[in-house]
Amino acid sequence: MENKKDIIVYDADDQRLFIERGKALVAELAKDLGRQPTCCVVTFGCQMNARDSEKLLGVLLEMGYADKGEDENADFVIFNTCTVRDNANQRVYGRLGVLNGYKRRNPKMRIGLCGCMMQEEKVIEKLRESYRFVDLIFGTHNLYTFPELVCNMLESDRMIVSIWKEEKGIVEELPVSRKYPFKSGVNIMFGCNNFCSYCIVPYVRGRERSRNAKDIIREVERLAADGVKEVMLLGQNVNSYGNDLKKKAQEQGGISETVLTFPQLLQEIEKIDGIERIRFMSSHPKDLSDELIDVMAESKKICRHLHLAMQSGSTRILKDMNRKYTKEDYLALAKKIRDRIPDMALTTDIIVGFPGEELADVEDTIDCIRKVEFDNAFTFIYSIRTGTPAAKMPQVDETEAKKNFDMVLIAVQETARKRAGRYTGQVMDALVEEVNEHDPSLLTGRLSNNTIVHFPGDVSLIGEIVPVKLVECKGFYYIGEVIDQT
Ligand code: SAM
Ligand code: SF4
Ligand code: F3S
């Protein structure tokens, strides 16, 4: 345990003690209710949040709660929030109203809020004023004190608000409950240093902190031993993995060469038996090295899918976005990757309606979409985020932005459709993920290039990597059949 200003900072060992205390408190609650208390963790936002939610659920299950899955009518509901665009915030406020209704019928119900949105002061003010029925509020920097916070909540009737303005180090080794037994996210770094002018993430997630390679490798080894076949390495910009560790080593007079770069980390993970697929997310184009392209090209395990956020195809807009590359840089990089690894699927993020964007800029974006031929793209209408530099720039007209967004979307759909069908008739390996949501006679699998394939098969195949013939392309997914391996 360590004292930091007026906050007491507990490490993972202390949190284990709180988990034990939590078990007793949940057992008491079970007596009161006459049944096992239930919990529900709802995730908004990105893969980082999804991974954090697995940690929250891991703690709650260990304390004795039963997981109610997606059913929000539970004894303890947590919303792990996102604030990257305003509509993410609005969804949270809307759904809090529904939770309030449940709480009126179940007065022992507890409601918790955490995640990126909680790092914004104006959100906390609003919650304190208008959402008094919320029991626990905490932020991204103190997520690992969750066991302690749950204990405090169960012992109190007051709203508990615990937000740290700044990140501390990285705390390893809290329990995790994985959504899928056969695949898992693995945080390799937290935070972001890039300060793209539209983006709130660096403000709510703090500066870049890389985990030590040995901790990451140990975690992946454990996952492999536990049956995980696919890992997704997570960071806002995985290409700058290790830069902070290198700097720290240099400052402390250590040997910075012993710190692994991201490509070197990938090579180490490739050596782990049992891991058959490696994915990672996200890559910033400005930091994508030739070393990484070489490692991907030579790897047997790194999946043939690269998500490389472009944001805009206009050099002028990219400059105002503080992305640090030009239209030509991006096109050259995409070409280099496709030339070296022809079967690599490229996907991207695009923002339309950024301050100052004109028709010529949108045309540049569409030109890039057509030239790169993205396999898919997430397109967003720019959302103003208070406190970011772009919020102070002259904003564009909403109707204009919507019109431009539709044009960009059509271009994306055209190229995506063109790319999707190119493997029809071929046999490719698919990791079988689940029973098809709409048709239980089908299984759903994912190809290395991230394309989905549905095919008839037995549930015992879930978690296996099987060869599937891609019989028919249905726009963005395939219908296939498993090839008999006997
Ligand atoms: N770090 C990742 C990267 O740069 O590739 C992106 C992470 S961000 C959570 C996901 C996407 O949200 C971004 O790539 C961007 O397209 C979009 N985004 C971020 N801020 C936005 C804003 N203010 N309005 C609209 N879209 C935004
Ligand atoms: Fe946001 Fe840019 Fe960081 Fe991605 S790289 S999280 S878009 S600031
Ligand atoms: Fe949202 Fe936070 Fe991710 S703002 S997109 S959940 S890092």
Coordinates of C-alpha atoms and ligand atoms in Angstrom, one line a residue:
M1 CA 0.0 0.0 0.0
E2 CA 1.2 3.5 -0.8
N3 CA 0.0 7.0 0.3
K4 CA -0.3 9.4 -2.6
K5 CA -1.3 12.9 -1.6
D6 CA -4.7 12.4 0.2
I7 CA -5.6 9.2 -1.7
I8 CA -4.6 5.8 -0.5
V9 CA -3.3 3.8 -3.4
Y10 CA -3.6 0.0 -3.0
D11 CA -1.7 -2.5 -5.1
A12 CA -3.0 -5.8 -6.5
D13 CA -2.3 -7.7 -3.2
D14 CA -4.4 -5.2 -1.3
Q15 CA -7.2 -5.6 -3.8
R16 CA -7.1 -9.4 -3.3
L17 CA -7.9 -8.7 0.4
F18 CA -10.8 -6.5 -0.7
I19 CA -12.1 -9.4 -2.9
E20 CA -12.1 -11.6 0.2
R21 CA -14.0 -8.9 2.1
G22 CA -16.4 -8.5 -0.9
K23 CA -17.1 -12.3 -0.7
A24 CA -18.4 -11.9 2.9
L25 CA -20.5 -8.8 1.9
V26 CA -22.1 -10.5 -1.1
A27 CA -22.8 -13.6 1.1
E28 CA -24.7 -11.3 3.5
L29 CA -26.6 -9.8 0.6
A30 CA -27.5 -13.3 -0.6
K31 CA -29.0 -14.1 2.8
D32 CA -31.0 -10.9 2.7
L33 CA -32.3 -11.6 -0.8
G34 CA -32.8 -15.3 -0.2
R35 CA -30.9 -16.0 -3.5
Q36 CA -27.6 -15.4 -5.1
P37 CA -27.2 -11.8 -6.1
T38 CA -26.8 -11.1 -9.8
C39 CA -24.7 -8.7 -11.8
C40 CA -24.6 -7.3 -15.3
V41 CA -21.7 -5.4 -16.9
V42 CA -22.6 -3.4 -20.0
T43 CA -19.8 -2.2 -22.3
F44 CA -19.9 0.9 -24.4
G45 CA -17.1 1.9 -26.7
C46 CA -13.9 0.2 -27.9
Q47 CA -12.0 -3.1 -27.3
M48 CA -10.2 -1.4 -24.5
N49 CA -13.4 -1.0 -22.6
A50 CA -14.5 -4.5 -23.5
R51 CA -11.3 -5.8 -21.9
D52 CA -11.8 -3.6 -18.8
S53 CA -15.3 -5.0 -18.5
E54 CA -13.9 -8.6 -18.4
K55 CA -11.8 -7.5 -15.4
L56 CA -14.9 -6.0 -13.7
L57 CA -16.9 -9.1 -14.3
G58 CA -14.0 -11.3 -13.1
V59 CA -13.9 -9.4 -9.8
L60 CA -17.7 -9.6 -9.3
L61 CA -17.9 -13.4 -10.1
E62 CA -15.1 -14.0 -7.7
M63 CA -17.0 -12.1 -5.0
G64 CA -20.0 -14.3 -5.5
Y65 CA -22.3 -12.5 -7.9
A66 CA -23.9 -14.5 -10.7
D67 CA -23.5 -13.1 -14.2
K68 CA -26.9 -12.1 -15.7
G69 CA -25.3 -11.6 -19.1
E70 CA -27.0 -8.7 -21.0
D71 CA -30.0 -8.6 -18.7
E72 CA -29.9 -5.2 -17.0
N73 CA -32.6 -6.2 -14.4
A74 CA -29.9 -7.4 -12.0
D75 CA -28.8 -6.6 -8.4
F76 CA -25.6 -4.8 -9.5
V77 CA -25.4 -3.2 -13.0
I78 CA -22.3 -1.4 -14.2
F79 CA -22.2 0.7 -17.3
N80 CA -18.6 0.9 -18.6
T81 CA -19.0 4.1 -20.6
C82 CA -17.4 5.7 -23.7
T83 CA -17.2 9.4 -24.5
V84 CA -15.5 9.4 -27.9
R85 CA -18.6 10.9 -29.6
D86 CA -21.6 12.7 -28.0
N87 CA -24.1 10.0 -29.1
A88 CA -22.2 7.5 -26.8
N89 CA -22.9 9.8 -23.8
Q90 CA -26.5 10.2 -24.8
R91 CA -27.0 6.5 -24.9
V92 CA -25.8 6.2 -21.4
Y93 CA -28.1 8.8 -20.0
G94 CA -31.0 7.2 -21.8
R95 CA -30.3 3.8 -20.5
L96 CA -29.8 5.1 -16.9
G97 CA -33.5 6.1 -17.0
V98 CA -34.4 2.5 -17.6
L99 CA -32.2 1.3 -14.7
N100 CA -33.9 3.8 -12.4
G101 CA -37.2 2.0 -13.2
Y102 CA -35.7 -1.4 -12.2
K103 CA -34.3 0.1 -9.0
R104 CA -37.7 1.4 -7.9
R105 CA -38.9 -2.2 -8.1
N106 CA -35.7 -3.7 -6.5
P107 CA -34.5 -1.2 -3.8
K108 CA -31.5 -3.4 -3.1
M109 CA -30.3 -2.9 -6.6
R110 CA -27.0 -1.0 -7.1
I111 CA -25.9 0.9 -10.1
G112 CA -22.3 1.6 -11.0
L113 CA -20.8 3.9 -13.7
C114 CA -17.2 3.8 -14.9
G115 CA -15.1 4.3 -18.0
C116 CA -14.0 7.2 -20.1
M117 CA -17.1 9.4 -19.7
M118 CA -16.5 9.5 -16.0
Q119 CA -13.2 11.3 -16.5
E120 CA -15.2 14.4 -17.6
E121 CA -16.0 16.9 -14.8
K122 CA -19.2 18.1 -16.4
V123 CA -20.5 14.6 -16.5
I124 CA -19.9 14.0 -12.8
E125 CA -21.6 17.3 -12.0
K126 CA -24.7 16.3 -14.1
L127 CA -24.8 12.8 -12.4
R128 CA -24.5 14.3 -8.9
E129 CA -27.3 16.7 -9.7
S130 CA -29.8 14.7 -11.7
Y131 CA -28.9 11.0 -11.3
R132 CA -28.8 10.6 -7.5
F133 CA -29.9 6.9 -7.7
V134 CA -26.4 5.9 -9.0
D135 CA -24.4 4.2 -6.2
L136 CA -20.9 4.1 -7.5
I137 CA -18.9 6.2 -9.9
F138 CA -15.2 5.7 -10.8
G139 CA -12.9 6.5 -13.6
T140 CA -10.4 4.9 -16.0
H141 CA -7.3 5.5 -13.8
N142 CA -8.5 3.7 -10.7
L143 CA -10.3 0.7 -12.3
Y144 CA -8.0 -1.6 -10.5
T145 CA -9.3 -0.4 -7.1
F146 CA -12.7 -1.9 -8.1
P147 CA -12.7 -4.6 -5.4
E148 CA -12.3 -1.9 -2.8
L149 CA -14.9 0.3 -4.3
V150 CA -17.5 -2.5 -4.4
C151 CA -16.8 -3.1 -0.7
N152 CA -17.3 0.6 0.1
M153 CA -20.5 0.6 -2.0
L154 CA -22.0 -2.4 -0.3
E155 CA -21.3 -0.9 3.1
S156 CA -22.7 2.5 2.3
D157 CA -26.0 4.1 1.3
R158 CA -24.4 7.2 -0.2
M159 CA -23.3 7.8 -3.8
I160 CA -19.6 7.0 -3.9
V161 CA -17.6 9.0 -6.4
S162 CA -13.9 8.1 -6.9
I163 CA -12.2 9.7 -9.9
W164 CA -8.4 10.2 -10.2
K165 CA -7.4 13.1 -12.5
E166 CA -4.1 11.3 -13.5
E167 CA -3.0 7.8 -14.2
K168 CA -0.8 5.9 -11.8
G169 CA 1.3 3.0 -13.0
I170 CA 0.0 -0.3 -14.2
V171 CA -1.4 -2.8 -11.8
E172 CA -1.1 -6.5 -12.9
E173 CA -3.0 -9.6 -11.9
L174 CA -6.6 -9.0 -11.0
P175 CA -9.1 -11.7 -11.9
V176 CA -10.6 -11.6 -15.4
S177 CA -13.7 -13.3 -16.7
R178 CA -13.3 -13.8 -20.5
K179 CA -16.3 -13.5 -22.8
Y180 CA -14.9 -16.2 -25.1
P181 CA -12.8 -19.1 -23.8
F182 CA -10.9 -19.4 -27.0
K183 CA -9.9 -15.8 -27.7
S184 CA -8.9 -12.9 -25.6
G185 CA -7.8 -9.2 -25.7
V186 CA -4.5 -8.4 -24.1
N187 CA -3.7 -4.9 -23.1
I188 CA -0.1 -4.1 -24.2
M189 CA -0.3 -0.4 -23.4
F190 CA -2.7 2.2 -22.0
G191 CA -3.4 5.8 -22.9
C192 CA -2.4 7.9 -25.9
N193 CA 0.1 10.6 -26.6
N194 CA -1.1 11.7 -30.0
F195 CA -3.6 14.4 -29.3
C196 CA -5.4 14.2 -32.6
S197 CA -7.2 17.6 -32.4
Y198 CA -10.8 16.1 -32.5
C199 CA -10.2 13.3 -30.0
I200 CA -10.9 13.1 -26.3
V201 CA -9.2 9.8 -25.6
P202 CA -5.8 11.3 -24.4
Y203 CA -7.7 13.4 -21.9
V204 CA -9.7 10.6 -20.4
R205 CA -7.2 7.8 -20.7
G206 CA -4.0 9.6 -19.9
R207 CA -0.5 9.4 -21.3
E208 CA 0.9 6.3 -23.0
R209 CA 2.1 3.6 -20.6
S210 CA 3.4 0.3 -22.0
R211 CA 3.3 -2.9 -20.0
N212 CA 6.5 -4.7 -19.5
A213 CA 7.0 -7.3 -22.2
K214 CA 7.6 -10.1 -19.7
D215 CA 4.2 -9.4 -18.1
I216 CA 2.5 -9.4 -21.5
I217 CA 4.3 -12.6 -22.6
R218 CA 3.4 -14.3 -19.2
E219 CA -0.2 -13.3 -19.6
V220 CA -0.3 -14.7 -23.2
E221 CA 1.4 -18.0 -22.0
R222 CA -1.3 -18.4 -19.3
L223 CA -4.0 -17.7 -21.8
A224 CA -2.6 -20.3 -24.2
A225 CA -2.4 -22.8 -21.3
D226 CA -6.1 -22.0 -20.6
G227 CA -7.1 -22.9 -24.2
V228 CA -7.0 -19.5 -25.9
K229 CA -6.0 -19.7 -29.6
E230 CA -6.4 -16.1 -30.6
V231 CA -5.1 -13.0 -28.9
M232 CA -5.9 -9.4 -29.8
L233 CA -3.1 -7.0 -28.6
L234 CA -4.7 -3.8 -27.5
G235 CA -3.5 -0.2 -27.4
Q236 CA -4.6 3.1 -28.9
N237 CA -1.4 3.1 -31.0
V238 CA 0.3 -0.2 -30.7
N239 CA 3.1 0.9 -33.0
S240 CA 4.5 3.2 -30.3
Y241 CA 4.6 0.3 -27.9
G242 CA 7.7 0.5 -25.7
N243 CA 8.7 4.1 -26.5
D244 CA 7.9 5.2 -22.9
L245 CA 9.8 2.2 -21.4
K246 CA 12.8 3.0 -23.6
K247 CA 12.7 6.7 -22.5
K248 CA 12.4 5.6 -18.8
A249 CA 15.3 3.2 -19.2
Q250 CA 17.5 5.9 -20.7
E251 CA 16.6 8.4 -18.0
Q252 CA 17.5 5.9 -15.4
G253 CA 20.8 5.1 -17.1
G254 CA 19.6 1.5 -18.0
I255 CA 20.0 -0.2 -21.3
S256 CA 17.2 0.9 -23.4
E257 CA 18.0 -1.7 -26.1
T258 CA 16.6 -4.4 -23.9
V259 CA 13.1 -2.9 -24.2
L260 CA 11.2 -4.6 -27.0
T261 CA 9.7 -2.7 -30.0
F262 CA 6.2 -3.7 -31.1
P263 CA 7.4 -5.9 -33.9
Q264 CA 9.8 -7.7 -31.5
L265 CA 7.0 -8.2 -29.1
L266 CA 5.0 -9.8 -31.9
Q267 CA 7.9 -12.1 -32.6
E268 CA 8.0 -13.2 -29.0
I269 CA 4.3 -13.9 -28.9
E270 CA 4.5 -15.8 -32.1
K271 CA 6.8 -18.3 -30.3
I272 CA 4.1 -19.2 -27.7
D273 CA 2.7 -22.7 -28.3
G274 CA -1.0 -22.9 -28.5
I275 CA -1.5 -19.4 -29.8
E276 CA -2.5 -19.8 -33.4
R277 CA -3.7 -16.3 -34.3
I278 CA -2.4 -12.9 -33.3
R279 CA -4.4 -9.7 -34.0
F280 CA -3.7 -6.1 -32.9
M281 CA -5.5 -2.8 -32.7
S282 CA -5.0 0.1 -33.4
S283 CA -2.1 1.2 -35.6
H284 CA -1.3 4.9 -36.2
P285 CA -0.1 5.3 -39.8
K286 CA 2.7 7.7 -38.7
D287 CA 4.4 5.0 -36.7
L288 CA 3.9 1.9 -38.8
S289 CA 7.5 0.8 -39.5
D290 CA 9.0 -1.3 -42.3
E291 CA 10.1 -3.6 -39.5
L292 CA 6.5 -4.3 -38.6
I293 CA 5.6 -4.9 -42.3
D294 CA 8.4 -7.5 -42.5
V295 CA 7.4 -9.2 -39.3
M296 CA 3.7 -9.4 -40.5
A297 CA 4.8 -10.7 -43.9
E298 CA 6.9 -13.5 -42.4
S299 CA 4.6 -14.4 -39.6
K300 CA 2.5 -17.6 -39.7
K301 CA 0.2 -16.4 -36.9
I302 CA -0.4 -12.7 -37.4
C303 CA -3.8 -12.3 -39.0
R304 CA -4.2 -10.9 -42.5
H305 CA -6.1 -7.9 -41.2
L306 CA -4.7 -4.4 -40.5
H307 CA -6.9 -1.6 -39.1
L308 CA -5.1 1.6 -40.1
A309 CA -7.2 4.7 -39.3
M310 CA -7.0 7.2 -42.1
Q311 CA -9.5 9.7 -40.7
S312 CA -9.4 11.9 -43.9
G313 CA -7.9 11.8 -47.3
S314 CA -7.3 15.5 -47.4
T315 CA -3.8 16.7 -46.5
R316 CA -5.1 20.1 -45.3
I317 CA -7.6 18.4 -43.0
L318 CA -5.1 15.8 -41.8
K319 CA -2.8 18.7 -40.8
D320 CA -5.6 20.4 -38.8
M321 CA -6.4 17.0 -37.3
N322 CA -2.7 16.7 -36.1
R323 CA -2.4 13.3 -37.7
K324 CA 1.2 14.0 -38.9
Y325 CA 0.9 12.4 -42.4
T326 CA -0.3 13.5 -45.8
K327 CA -2.7 12.0 -48.3
E328 CA 0.3 10.8 -50.3
D329 CA 2.0 9.3 -47.2
Y330 CA -1.1 7.3 -46.4
L331 CA -1.5 6.1 -50.0
A332 CA 2.1 5.1 -50.2
L333 CA 1.9 3.2 -46.9
A334 CA -1.2 1.3 -48.0
K335 CA 0.5 0.4 -51.3
K336 CA 3.6 -0.8 -49.5
I337 CA 1.6 -3.1 -47.3
R338 CA -0.6 -4.4 -50.1
D339 CA 2.5 -5.0 -52.4
R340 CA 4.4 -6.9 -49.7
I341 CA 1.4 -8.8 -48.3
P342 CA -1.3 -9.0 -51.0
D343 CA -3.8 -11.0 -48.9
M344 CA -3.8 -8.3 -46.2
A345 CA -7.3 -6.9 -45.5
L346 CA -7.1 -3.2 -44.8
T347 CA -9.8 -1.5 -42.8
T348 CA -10.0 2.1 -41.6
D349 CA -11.8 4.9 -39.6
I350 CA -13.0 8.0 -41.4
I351 CA -14.4 11.2 -39.9
V352 CA -16.6 13.4 -42.0
G353 CA -17.6 16.9 -41.1
F354 CA -14.3 17.9 -39.3
P355 CA -14.1 21.7 -38.8
G356 CA -13.3 23.5 -42.1
E357 CA -14.0 20.5 -44.3
E358 CA -15.1 21.4 -47.8
L359 CA -16.3 19.4 -50.7
A360 CA -12.8 19.2 -52.2
D361 CA -11.6 17.6 -49.0
V362 CA -14.4 15.0 -49.1
E363 CA -13.5 14.3 -52.7
D364 CA -9.9 13.6 -51.5
T365 CA -11.3 11.2 -48.9
I366 CA -13.4 9.4 -51.5
D367 CA -10.4 9.3 -53.9
C368 CA -8.3 7.5 -51.1
I369 CA -11.1 5.1 -50.5
R370 CA -11.2 4.1 -54.2
K371 CA -7.4 4.0 -54.5
V372 CA -6.8 1.9 -51.3
E373 CA -9.9 -0.2 -51.8
F374 CA -10.5 -0.7 -48.1
D375 CA -12.0 -4.0 -47.1
N376 CA -14.2 -2.1 -44.7
A377 CA -14.4 1.3 -42.9
F378 CA -16.0 2.7 -39.9
T379 CA -17.3 6.1 -40.9
F380 CA -18.2 8.7 -38.3
I381 CA -19.8 12.2 -38.4
Y382 CA -17.5 14.5 -36.5
S383 CA -18.7 15.1 -32.9
I384 CA -17.5 18.2 -31.1
R385 CA -15.7 17.2 -27.8
T386 CA -15.3 20.0 -25.3
G387 CA -11.7 20.7 -24.3
T388 CA -10.2 19.4 -27.6
P389 CA -8.5 21.9 -30.0
A390 CA -11.0 21.1 -32.8
A391 CA -13.9 22.3 -30.6
K392 CA -12.6 25.8 -31.0
M393 CA -12.3 25.7 -34.8
P394 CA -15.0 26.9 -37.1
Q395 CA -17.6 24.1 -37.3
V396 CA -19.2 22.9 -40.5
D397 CA -22.9 22.9 -41.3
E398 CA -24.6 19.8 -40.0
T399 CA -26.7 19.2 -43.1
E400 CA -23.7 19.5 -45.3
A401 CA -21.8 17.1 -43.2
K402 CA -24.6 14.6 -43.4
K403 CA -24.7 14.8 -47.2
N404 CA -20.9 14.3 -47.4
F405 CA -21.1 11.4 -44.9
D406 CA -23.6 9.6 -47.2
M407 CA -21.3 10.1 -50.2
V408 CA -18.4 8.7 -48.3
L409 CA -20.5 5.8 -47.1
I410 CA -21.5 4.9 -50.6
A411 CA -17.8 4.9 -51.7
V412 CA -16.9 2.6 -48.8
Q413 CA -19.7 0.2 -49.5
E414 CA -18.7 0.0 -53.2
T415 CA -15.1 -0.9 -52.5
A416 CA -16.0 -3.2 -49.6
R417 CA -18.4 -5.2 -51.8
K418 CA -15.8 -5.4 -54.5
R419 CA -13.2 -6.8 -52.1
A420 CA -15.5 -9.1 -50.2
G421 CA -16.2 -11.7 -52.8
R422 CA -12.7 -12.3 -54.0
Y423 CA -12.1 -15.6 -52.1
T424 CA -15.4 -17.3 -53.3
G425 CA -14.7 -21.0 -54.0
Q426 CA -11.5 -21.1 -51.9
V427 CA -10.9 -23.0 -48.7
M428 CA -9.8 -20.9 -45.7
D429 CA -9.3 -21.5 -42.0
A430 CA -12.1 -20.1 -39.8
L431 CA -12.0 -19.8 -36.0
V432 CA -15.5 -21.0 -35.0
E433 CA -16.9 -18.4 -32.6
E434 CA -20.5 -19.1 -31.9
V435 CA -23.9 -20.4 -33.1
N436 CA -25.4 -18.0 -35.7
E437 CA -27.5 -15.4 -34.0
H438 CA -30.4 -15.7 -36.5
D439 CA -30.2 -19.3 -37.6
P440 CA -29.2 -21.9 -34.9
S441 CA -28.5 -24.5 -37.6
L442 CA -25.4 -22.5 -38.6
L443 CA -22.2 -21.7 -36.9
T444 CA -20.3 -18.4 -37.3
G445 CA -16.6 -18.3 -37.8
R446 CA -14.0 -15.7 -38.6
L447 CA -11.3 -15.8 -41.2
S448 CA -7.8 -14.6 -40.6
N449 CA -8.7 -11.4 -42.7
N450 CA -11.6 -10.8 -40.2
T451 CA -14.4 -11.7 -42.7
I452 CA -17.3 -13.6 -41.2
V453 CA -18.4 -17.0 -42.6
H454 CA -21.6 -18.9 -41.7
F455 CA -21.8 -22.6 -42.2
P456 CA -23.7 -25.7 -41.0
G457 CA -21.9 -27.5 -38.2
D458 CA -22.0 -29.0 -34.7
V459 CA -21.6 -26.7 -31.6
S460 CA -18.7 -28.9 -30.6
L461 CA -16.7 -27.0 -33.2
I462 CA -16.9 -23.7 -31.3
G463 CA -13.4 -22.6 -30.4
E464 CA -11.8 -24.8 -33.1
I465 CA -10.0 -23.6 -36.2
V466 CA -11.5 -25.5 -39.2
P467 CA -11.1 -25.3 -43.0
V468 CA -14.2 -23.9 -44.6
K469 CA -15.0 -23.7 -48.3
L470 CA -16.4 -20.2 -49.1
V471 CA -19.3 -21.2 -51.2
E472 CA -21.2 -17.9 -51.7
C473 CA -20.4 -14.3 -50.9
K474 CA -23.5 -12.4 -49.5
G475 CA -22.2 -8.9 -49.6
F476 CA -20.0 -8.6 -46.6
Y477 CA -20.0 -12.3 -45.4
Y478 CA -19.8 -15.8 -46.8
I479 CA -21.9 -18.9 -46.6
G480 CA -19.6 -21.9 -46.5
E481 CA -19.2 -25.5 -45.7
V482 CA -16.7 -27.2 -43.4
I483 CA -14.2 -29.4 -45.3
D484 CA -14.1 -32.9 -43.8
Q485 CA -10.6 -33.4 -42.4
T486 CA -10.8 -37.2 -41.9
Ligands
SAM1 N1 -6.5 5.2 -31.5 C1 -7.2 4.8 -32.6 C2 -6.6 5.2 -33.9 O1 -6.1 6.4 -34.0 O2 -6.7 4.5 -34.8 C3 -8.6 5.3 -32.6 C4 -9.4 5.2 -31.4 S1 -10.9 6.1 -31.4 C5 -11.4 5.5 -30.0 C6 -11.8 5.4 -32.7 C7 -12.2 6.3 -33.8 O3 -13.2 7.2 -33.3 C8 -11.1 7.2 -34.3 O4 -10.3 6.5 -35.2 C9 -11.9 8.3 -35.0 O5 -12.2 7.9 -36.3 C10 -13.2 8.3 -34.2 N2 -13.3 9.5 -33.4 C11 -12.5 10.0 -32.4 N3 -12.9 11.2 -32.0 C12 -14.0 11.5 -32.8 C13 -14.9 12.7 -32.8 N4 -14.7 13.7 -32.0 N5 -15.9 12.6 -33.7 C14 -16.1 11.6 -34.5 N6 -15.3 10.5 -34.5 C15 -14.3 10.5 -33.6
SF4_2 FE1 -7.5 9.5 -30.4 FE2 -5.6 10.0 -32.2 FE3 -5.0 8.8 -29.9 FE4 -6.4 7.5 -31.7 S1 -4.3 8.2 -31.9 S2 -6.9 7.6 -29.5 S3 -7.6 9.1 -32.6 S4 -5.8 10.9 -30.1
F3S3 FE1 -14.6 5.3 -26.0 FE2 -12.8 5.4 -24.2 FE3 -12.6 3.6 -26.1 S1 -13.7 7.1 -25.1 S2 -13.6 4.5 -27.8 S3 -14.2 3.7 -24.6 S4 -10.9 4.7 -25.1

